[in-house]
Short mmCIF file of C-alpha atoms and ligand atoms in Angstrom, two decimals:
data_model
loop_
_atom_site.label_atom_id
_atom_site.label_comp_id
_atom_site.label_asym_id
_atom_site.label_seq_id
_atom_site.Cartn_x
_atom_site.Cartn_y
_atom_site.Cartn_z
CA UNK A 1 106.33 180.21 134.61
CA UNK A 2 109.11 182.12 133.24
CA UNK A 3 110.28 185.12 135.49
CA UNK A 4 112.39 187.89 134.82
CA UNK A 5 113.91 190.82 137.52
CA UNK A 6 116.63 193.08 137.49
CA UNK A 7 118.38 195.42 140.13
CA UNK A 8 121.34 198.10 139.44
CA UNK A 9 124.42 197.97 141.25
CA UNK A 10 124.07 201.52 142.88
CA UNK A 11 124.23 202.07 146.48
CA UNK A 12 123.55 199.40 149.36
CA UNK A 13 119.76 197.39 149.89
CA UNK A 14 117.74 198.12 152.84
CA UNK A 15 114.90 196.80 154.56
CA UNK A 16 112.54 197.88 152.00
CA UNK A 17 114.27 196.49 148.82
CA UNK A 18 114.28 193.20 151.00
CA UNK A 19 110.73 193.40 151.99
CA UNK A 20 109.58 195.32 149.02
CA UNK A 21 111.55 192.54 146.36
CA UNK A 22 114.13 190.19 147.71
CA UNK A 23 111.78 188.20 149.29
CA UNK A 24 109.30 187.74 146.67
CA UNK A 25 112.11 186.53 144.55
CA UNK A 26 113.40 183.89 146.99
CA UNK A 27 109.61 182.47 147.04
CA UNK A 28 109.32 182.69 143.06
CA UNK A 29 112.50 181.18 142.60
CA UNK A 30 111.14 177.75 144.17
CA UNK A 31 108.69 177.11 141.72
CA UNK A 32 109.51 178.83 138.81
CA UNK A 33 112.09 179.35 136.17
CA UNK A 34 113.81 182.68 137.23
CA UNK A 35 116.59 184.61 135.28
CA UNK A 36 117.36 186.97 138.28
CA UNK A 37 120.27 189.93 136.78
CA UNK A 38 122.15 192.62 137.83
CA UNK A 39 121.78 195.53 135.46
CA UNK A 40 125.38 196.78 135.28
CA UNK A 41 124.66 198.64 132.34
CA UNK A 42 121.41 200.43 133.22
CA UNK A 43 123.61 201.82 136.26
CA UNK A 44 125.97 203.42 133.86
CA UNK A 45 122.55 205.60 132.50
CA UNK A 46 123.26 208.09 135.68
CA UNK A 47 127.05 209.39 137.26
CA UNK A 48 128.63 206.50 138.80
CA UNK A 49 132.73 206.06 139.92
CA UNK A 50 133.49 203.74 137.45
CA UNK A 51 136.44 202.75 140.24
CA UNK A 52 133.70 201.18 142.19
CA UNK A 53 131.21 199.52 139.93
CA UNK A 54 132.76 196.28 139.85
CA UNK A 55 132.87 195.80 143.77
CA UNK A 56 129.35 197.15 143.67
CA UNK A 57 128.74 194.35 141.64
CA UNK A 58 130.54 191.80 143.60
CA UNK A 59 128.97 193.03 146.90
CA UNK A 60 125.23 193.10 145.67
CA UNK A 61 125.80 189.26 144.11
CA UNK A 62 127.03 188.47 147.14
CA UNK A 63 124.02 190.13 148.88
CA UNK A 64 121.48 188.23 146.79
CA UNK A 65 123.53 184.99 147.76
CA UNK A 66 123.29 185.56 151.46
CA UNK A 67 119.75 186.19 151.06
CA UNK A 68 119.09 182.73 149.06
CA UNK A 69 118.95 183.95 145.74
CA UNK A 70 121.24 182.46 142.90
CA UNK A 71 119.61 181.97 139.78
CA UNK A 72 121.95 185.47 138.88
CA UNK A 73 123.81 186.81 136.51
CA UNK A 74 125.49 190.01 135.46
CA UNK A 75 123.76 191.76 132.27
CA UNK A 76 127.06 193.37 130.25
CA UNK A 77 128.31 189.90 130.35
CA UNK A 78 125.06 188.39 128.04
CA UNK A 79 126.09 190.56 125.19
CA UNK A 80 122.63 189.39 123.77
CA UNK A 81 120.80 192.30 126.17
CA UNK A 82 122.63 194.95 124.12
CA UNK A 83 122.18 193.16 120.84
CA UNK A 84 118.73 193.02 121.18
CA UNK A 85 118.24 196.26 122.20
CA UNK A 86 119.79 197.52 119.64
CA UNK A 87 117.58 195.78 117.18
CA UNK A 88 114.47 197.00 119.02
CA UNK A 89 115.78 200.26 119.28
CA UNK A 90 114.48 200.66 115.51
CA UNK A 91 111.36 200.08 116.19
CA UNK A 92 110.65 202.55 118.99
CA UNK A 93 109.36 206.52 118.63
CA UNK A 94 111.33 208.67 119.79
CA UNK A 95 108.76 210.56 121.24
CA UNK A 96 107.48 207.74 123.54
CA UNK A 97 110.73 207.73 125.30
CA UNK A 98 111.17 211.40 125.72
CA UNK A 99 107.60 210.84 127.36
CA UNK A 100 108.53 208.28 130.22
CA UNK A 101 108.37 209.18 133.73
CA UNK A 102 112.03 207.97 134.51
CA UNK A 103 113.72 209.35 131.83
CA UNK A 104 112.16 213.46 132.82
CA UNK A 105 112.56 212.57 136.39
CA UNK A 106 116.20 211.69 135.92
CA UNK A 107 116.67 214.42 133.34
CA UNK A 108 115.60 217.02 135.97
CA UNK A 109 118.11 215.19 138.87
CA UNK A 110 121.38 215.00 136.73
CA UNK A 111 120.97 218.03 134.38
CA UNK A 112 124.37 217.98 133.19
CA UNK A 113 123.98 214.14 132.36
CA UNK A 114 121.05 213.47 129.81
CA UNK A 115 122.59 211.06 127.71
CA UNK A 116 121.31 208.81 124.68
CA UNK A 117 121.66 205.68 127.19
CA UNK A 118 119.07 207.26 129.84
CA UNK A 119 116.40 208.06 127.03
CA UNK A 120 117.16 204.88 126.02
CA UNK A 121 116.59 203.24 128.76
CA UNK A 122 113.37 201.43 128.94
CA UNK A 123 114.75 199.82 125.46
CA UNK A 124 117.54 198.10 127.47
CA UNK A 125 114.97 196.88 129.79
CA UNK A 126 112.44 195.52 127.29
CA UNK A 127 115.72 193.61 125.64
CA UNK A 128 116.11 191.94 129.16
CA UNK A 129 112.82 190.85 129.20
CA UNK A 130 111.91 189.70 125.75
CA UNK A 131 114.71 188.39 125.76
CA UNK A 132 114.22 185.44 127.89
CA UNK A 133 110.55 185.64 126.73
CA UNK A 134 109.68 186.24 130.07
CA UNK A 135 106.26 186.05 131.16
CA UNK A 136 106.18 188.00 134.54
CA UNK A 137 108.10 190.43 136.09
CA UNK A 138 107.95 191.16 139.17
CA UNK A 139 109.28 194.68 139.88
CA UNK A 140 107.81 197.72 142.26
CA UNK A 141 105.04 200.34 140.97
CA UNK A 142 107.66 202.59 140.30
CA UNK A 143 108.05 200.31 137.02
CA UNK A 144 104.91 199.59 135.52
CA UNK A 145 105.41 202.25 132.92
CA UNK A 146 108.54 200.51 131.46
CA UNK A 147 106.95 197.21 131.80
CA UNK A 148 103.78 198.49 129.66
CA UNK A 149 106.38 200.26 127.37
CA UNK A 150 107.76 196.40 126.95
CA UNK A 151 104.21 195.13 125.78
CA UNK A 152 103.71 197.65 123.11
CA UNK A 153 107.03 197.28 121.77
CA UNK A 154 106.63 193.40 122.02
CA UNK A 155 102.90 193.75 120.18
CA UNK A 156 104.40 196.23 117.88
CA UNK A 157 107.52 193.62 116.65
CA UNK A 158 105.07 190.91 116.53
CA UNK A 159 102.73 192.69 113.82
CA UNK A 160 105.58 193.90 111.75
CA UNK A 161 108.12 190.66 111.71
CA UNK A 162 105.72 188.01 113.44
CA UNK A 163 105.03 186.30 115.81
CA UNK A 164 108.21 186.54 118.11
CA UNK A 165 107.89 187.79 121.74
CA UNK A 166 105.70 187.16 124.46
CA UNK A 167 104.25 189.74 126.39
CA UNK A 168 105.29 190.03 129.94
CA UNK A 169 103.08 190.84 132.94
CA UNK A 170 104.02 192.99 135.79
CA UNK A 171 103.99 190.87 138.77
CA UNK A 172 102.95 192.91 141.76
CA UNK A 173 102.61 190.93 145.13
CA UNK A 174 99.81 190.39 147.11
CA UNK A 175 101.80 190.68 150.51
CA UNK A 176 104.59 192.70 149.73
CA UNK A 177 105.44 195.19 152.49
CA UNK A 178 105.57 198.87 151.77
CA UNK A 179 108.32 200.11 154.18
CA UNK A 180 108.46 204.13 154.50
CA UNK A 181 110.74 206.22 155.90
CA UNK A 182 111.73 205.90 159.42
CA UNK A 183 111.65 209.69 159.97
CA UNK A 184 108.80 210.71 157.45
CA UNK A 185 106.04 207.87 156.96
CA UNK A 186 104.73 208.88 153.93
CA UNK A 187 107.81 208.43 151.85
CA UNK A 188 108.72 205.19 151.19
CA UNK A 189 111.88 204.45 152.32
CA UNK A 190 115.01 205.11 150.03
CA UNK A 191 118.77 204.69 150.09
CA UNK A 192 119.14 207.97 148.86
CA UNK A 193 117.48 210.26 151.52
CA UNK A 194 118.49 210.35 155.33
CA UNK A 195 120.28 207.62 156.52
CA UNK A 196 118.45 207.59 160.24
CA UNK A 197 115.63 207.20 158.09
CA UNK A 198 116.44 204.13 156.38
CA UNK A 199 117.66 200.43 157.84
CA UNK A 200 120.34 199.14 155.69
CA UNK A 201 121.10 195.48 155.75
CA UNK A 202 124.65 195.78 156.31
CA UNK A 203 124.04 198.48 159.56
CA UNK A 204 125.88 197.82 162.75
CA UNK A 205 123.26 196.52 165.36
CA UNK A 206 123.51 199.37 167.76
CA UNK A 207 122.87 201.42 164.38
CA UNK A 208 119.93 199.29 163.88
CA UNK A 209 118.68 200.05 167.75
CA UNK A 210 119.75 203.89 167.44
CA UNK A 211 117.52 204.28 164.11
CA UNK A 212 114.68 202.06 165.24
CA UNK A 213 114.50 203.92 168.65
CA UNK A 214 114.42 207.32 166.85
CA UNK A 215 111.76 206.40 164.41
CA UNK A 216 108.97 208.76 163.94
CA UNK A 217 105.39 207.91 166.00
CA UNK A 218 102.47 209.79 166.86
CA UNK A 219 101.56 210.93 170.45
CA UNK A 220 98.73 208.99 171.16
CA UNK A 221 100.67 206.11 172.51
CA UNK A 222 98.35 203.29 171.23
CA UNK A 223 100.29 200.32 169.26
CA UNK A 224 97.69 200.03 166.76
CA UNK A 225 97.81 199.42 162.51
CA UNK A 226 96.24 202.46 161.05
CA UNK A 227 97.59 203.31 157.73
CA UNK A 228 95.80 206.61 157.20
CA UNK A 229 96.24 208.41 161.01
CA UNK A 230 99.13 206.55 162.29
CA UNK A 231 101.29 205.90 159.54
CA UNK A 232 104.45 205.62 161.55
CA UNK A 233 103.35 202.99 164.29
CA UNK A 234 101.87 201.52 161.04
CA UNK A 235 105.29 201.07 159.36
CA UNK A 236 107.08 199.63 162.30
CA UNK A 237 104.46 196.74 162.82
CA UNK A 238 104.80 196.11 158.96
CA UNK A 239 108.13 196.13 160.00
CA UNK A 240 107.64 193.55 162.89
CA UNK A 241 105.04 191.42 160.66
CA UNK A 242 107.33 190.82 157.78
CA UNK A 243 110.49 190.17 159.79
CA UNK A 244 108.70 187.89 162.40
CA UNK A 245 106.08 186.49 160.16
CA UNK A 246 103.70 187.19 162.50
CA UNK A 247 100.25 188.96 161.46
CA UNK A 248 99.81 192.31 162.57
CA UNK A 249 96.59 191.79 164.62
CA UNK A 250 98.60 189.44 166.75
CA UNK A 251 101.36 191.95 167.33
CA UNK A 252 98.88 194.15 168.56
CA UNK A 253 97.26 192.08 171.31
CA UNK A 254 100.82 191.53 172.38
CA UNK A 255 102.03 194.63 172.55
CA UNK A 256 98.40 196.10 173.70
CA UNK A 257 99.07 197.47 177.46
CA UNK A 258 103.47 198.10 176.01
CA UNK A 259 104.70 201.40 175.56
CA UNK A 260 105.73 202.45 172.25
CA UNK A 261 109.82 202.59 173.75
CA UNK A 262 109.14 198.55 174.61
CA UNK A 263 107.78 197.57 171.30
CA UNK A 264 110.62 199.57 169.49
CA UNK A 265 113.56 197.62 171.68
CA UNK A 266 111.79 194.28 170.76
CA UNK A 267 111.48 195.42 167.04
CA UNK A 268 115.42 196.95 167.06
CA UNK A 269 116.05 193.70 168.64
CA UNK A 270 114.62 191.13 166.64
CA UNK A 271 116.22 193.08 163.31
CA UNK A 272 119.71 193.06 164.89
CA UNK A 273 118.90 188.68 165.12
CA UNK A 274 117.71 188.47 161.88
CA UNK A 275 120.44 190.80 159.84
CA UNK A 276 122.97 189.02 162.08
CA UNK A 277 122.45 185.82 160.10
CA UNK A 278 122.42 187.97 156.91
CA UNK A 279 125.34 190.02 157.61
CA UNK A 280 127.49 186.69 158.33
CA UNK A 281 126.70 184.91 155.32
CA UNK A 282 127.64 188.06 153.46
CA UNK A 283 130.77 187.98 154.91
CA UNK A 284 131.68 184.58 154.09
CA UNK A 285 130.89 185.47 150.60
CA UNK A 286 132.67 188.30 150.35
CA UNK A 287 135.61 186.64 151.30
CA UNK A 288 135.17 183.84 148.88
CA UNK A 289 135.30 185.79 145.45
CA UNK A 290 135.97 182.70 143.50
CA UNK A 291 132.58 181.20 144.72
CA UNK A 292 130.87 184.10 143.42
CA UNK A 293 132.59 184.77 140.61
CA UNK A 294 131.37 180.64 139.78
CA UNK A 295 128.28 181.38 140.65
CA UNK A 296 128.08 184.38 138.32
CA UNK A 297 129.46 182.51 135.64
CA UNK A 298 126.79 179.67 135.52
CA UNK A 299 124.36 181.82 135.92
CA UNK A 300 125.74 183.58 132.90
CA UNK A 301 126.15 180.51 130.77
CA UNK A 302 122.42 180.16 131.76
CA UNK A 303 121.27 183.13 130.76
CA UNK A 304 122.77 182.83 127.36
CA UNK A 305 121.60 179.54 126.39
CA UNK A 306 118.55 180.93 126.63
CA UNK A 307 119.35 184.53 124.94
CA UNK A 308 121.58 183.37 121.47
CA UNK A 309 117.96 181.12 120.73
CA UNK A 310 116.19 184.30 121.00
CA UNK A 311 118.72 186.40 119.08
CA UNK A 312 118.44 183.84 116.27
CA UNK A 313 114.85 183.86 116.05
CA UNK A 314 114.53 187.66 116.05
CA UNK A 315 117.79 188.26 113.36
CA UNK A 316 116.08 185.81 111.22
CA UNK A 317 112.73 187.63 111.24
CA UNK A 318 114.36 190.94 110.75
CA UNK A 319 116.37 189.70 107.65
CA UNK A 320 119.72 189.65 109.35
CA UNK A 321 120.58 185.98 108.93
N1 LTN B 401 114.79 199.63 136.01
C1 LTN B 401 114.75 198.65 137.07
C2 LTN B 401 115.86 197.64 136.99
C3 LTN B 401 115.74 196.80 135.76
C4 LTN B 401 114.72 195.84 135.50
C5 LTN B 401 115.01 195.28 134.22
C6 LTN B 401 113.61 195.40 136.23
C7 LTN B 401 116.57 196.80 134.69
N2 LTN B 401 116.14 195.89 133.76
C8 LTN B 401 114.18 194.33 133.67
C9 LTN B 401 112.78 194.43 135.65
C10 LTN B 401 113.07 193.90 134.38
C11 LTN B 401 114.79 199.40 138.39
O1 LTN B 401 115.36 200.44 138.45
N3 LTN B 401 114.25 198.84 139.42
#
């Protein structure tokens, strides 16, 4: 199967992309073919420094790397994703964009920067899927919209120039892990709210211990998974489960006569052993930028091969070559 995902380079990954994406990823990219990209250019869409984009960029491929994942490459440099957008771009109402969820959420966060490339938006993302004619993406809930938005413009191209593009799927997984918020459960947890409230991957271990210890719990001092009344116990033995791989029901009978205080030092514990292997390999990347950089590169030769043949096929059917 042919698999297409894409993060921005804004702001660092915590528990819950990991959980919530990474991981899929690392299990797709065994059997499948993955093009796996960093969307440099749909992080431009809202105020960035553009002083610190590039080592954004650098940091989150080495990131992926660390974590196992290097079928990568960095979107600006496969010019095809802008070509193509472009040439989709003239198929696409107006109106629908000004209707997407994204584009008035983000309108109403950053009045003072509602620009042609935000409304635009889910245009560039379409390109980077049709693009590698990619038949399943997997990406959170949050972006179903833009992935149905990429099947009607896909169905709509094919009617009017033929048969061209394939039309992706959005690939939810069965057992991905919803984290929330460590200091409200019913938010999922972001990398723009608190900090307490959120584990990055690159914390220091006693901030790992602090935040774990000072996550939000009921009174009723039971360790027991119920989504609905005890939603922050709940998160914390999702927590446990998907770092541990150990099913929840299991974690229970071991933790059933444990205060809430001993199941949190095991759970701070066992994150600060598992991000320690993370956090090491990161390092090593990091100071290797030439590995990366190769890494990107081939990635990026890749991803082209793969692009220009699409490019062709879709100038051709539009009359441009
Ligand atoms: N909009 C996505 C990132 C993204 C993407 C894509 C995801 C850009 N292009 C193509 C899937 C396919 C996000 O914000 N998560």
């Amino acid at each position: 199967m042919r698999i297409f995902s894409a993060i921005r380079p804004t702001g660092e990954i915590h528990i819950g992309n990991y959980l919530g994406s990474i991981k899929e990823w690392l299990f797709l990219q065994d059997k499948n073919e993955c093009y796996f990209c960093i969307a440099d250019l749909h992080a431009i869409t809202t105020p960035y420094n553009p002083k610190t984009l590039r080592k954004n960029i650098l940091s989150l491929a080495s990131t992926y790397l660390a974590l196992g994942i290097d079928s990568l490459f960095i979107q600006s440099e496969v010019k095809e994703h802008t070509e193509l957008a472009w040439l989709i771009n003239t198929i696409v109402p107006v109106s629908l964009l000004q209707r997407m969820t994204q584009f008035k959420d983000k309108s109403k966060e950053h009045k003072e920067y509602i620009n042609a490339g935000l409304l635009n938006y889910p245009v560039l993302m379409a390109a980077d899927i049709l693009l590698y004619k990619s038949e399943k993406v997997p990406v959170g809930q949050d972006q179903k919209q833009h992935i149905e938005f990429t099947r009607d413009i896909a169905l709509k191209f094919n009617k009017q120039f033929g048969e061209t593009f394939v039309l992706p799927e959005i690939l939810v997984s069965k057992n991905q892990a919803k984290i929330m918020s460590l200091k409200d459960p019913t938010k999922k947890m972001s990398k723009t709210g608190d900090p307490k409230a959120c584990i990055f991957l690159k914390d220091k271990e006693e901030e790992i211990i602090k935040k774990i210890m000072g996550a939000k719990t009921d009174t009723e001092k039971i360790i027991k998974f119920d989504a609905e009344h005890k939603k922050g116990i709940s998160n914390l033995l999702s927590i446990y489960s998907a770092f541990s791989d150990k099913a929840i029901a299991l974690i229970e009978k071991e933790y059933k006569d444990k205060s809430y205080a001993e199941f949190k030092k095991d759970l701070g514990e066992l994150l600060v052993l598992k991000l320690r292997d993370f956090k090491k390999k990161y390092n090593e990347y990091l100071n290797h930028p030439d590995y990366v950089l190769d890494v990107l590169d081939k990635g990026k030769k890749r991803a082209q091969e793969k692009a220009s043949l699409t490019i062709k096929e879709v100038r051709k059917k539009m009359g441009l070559d």
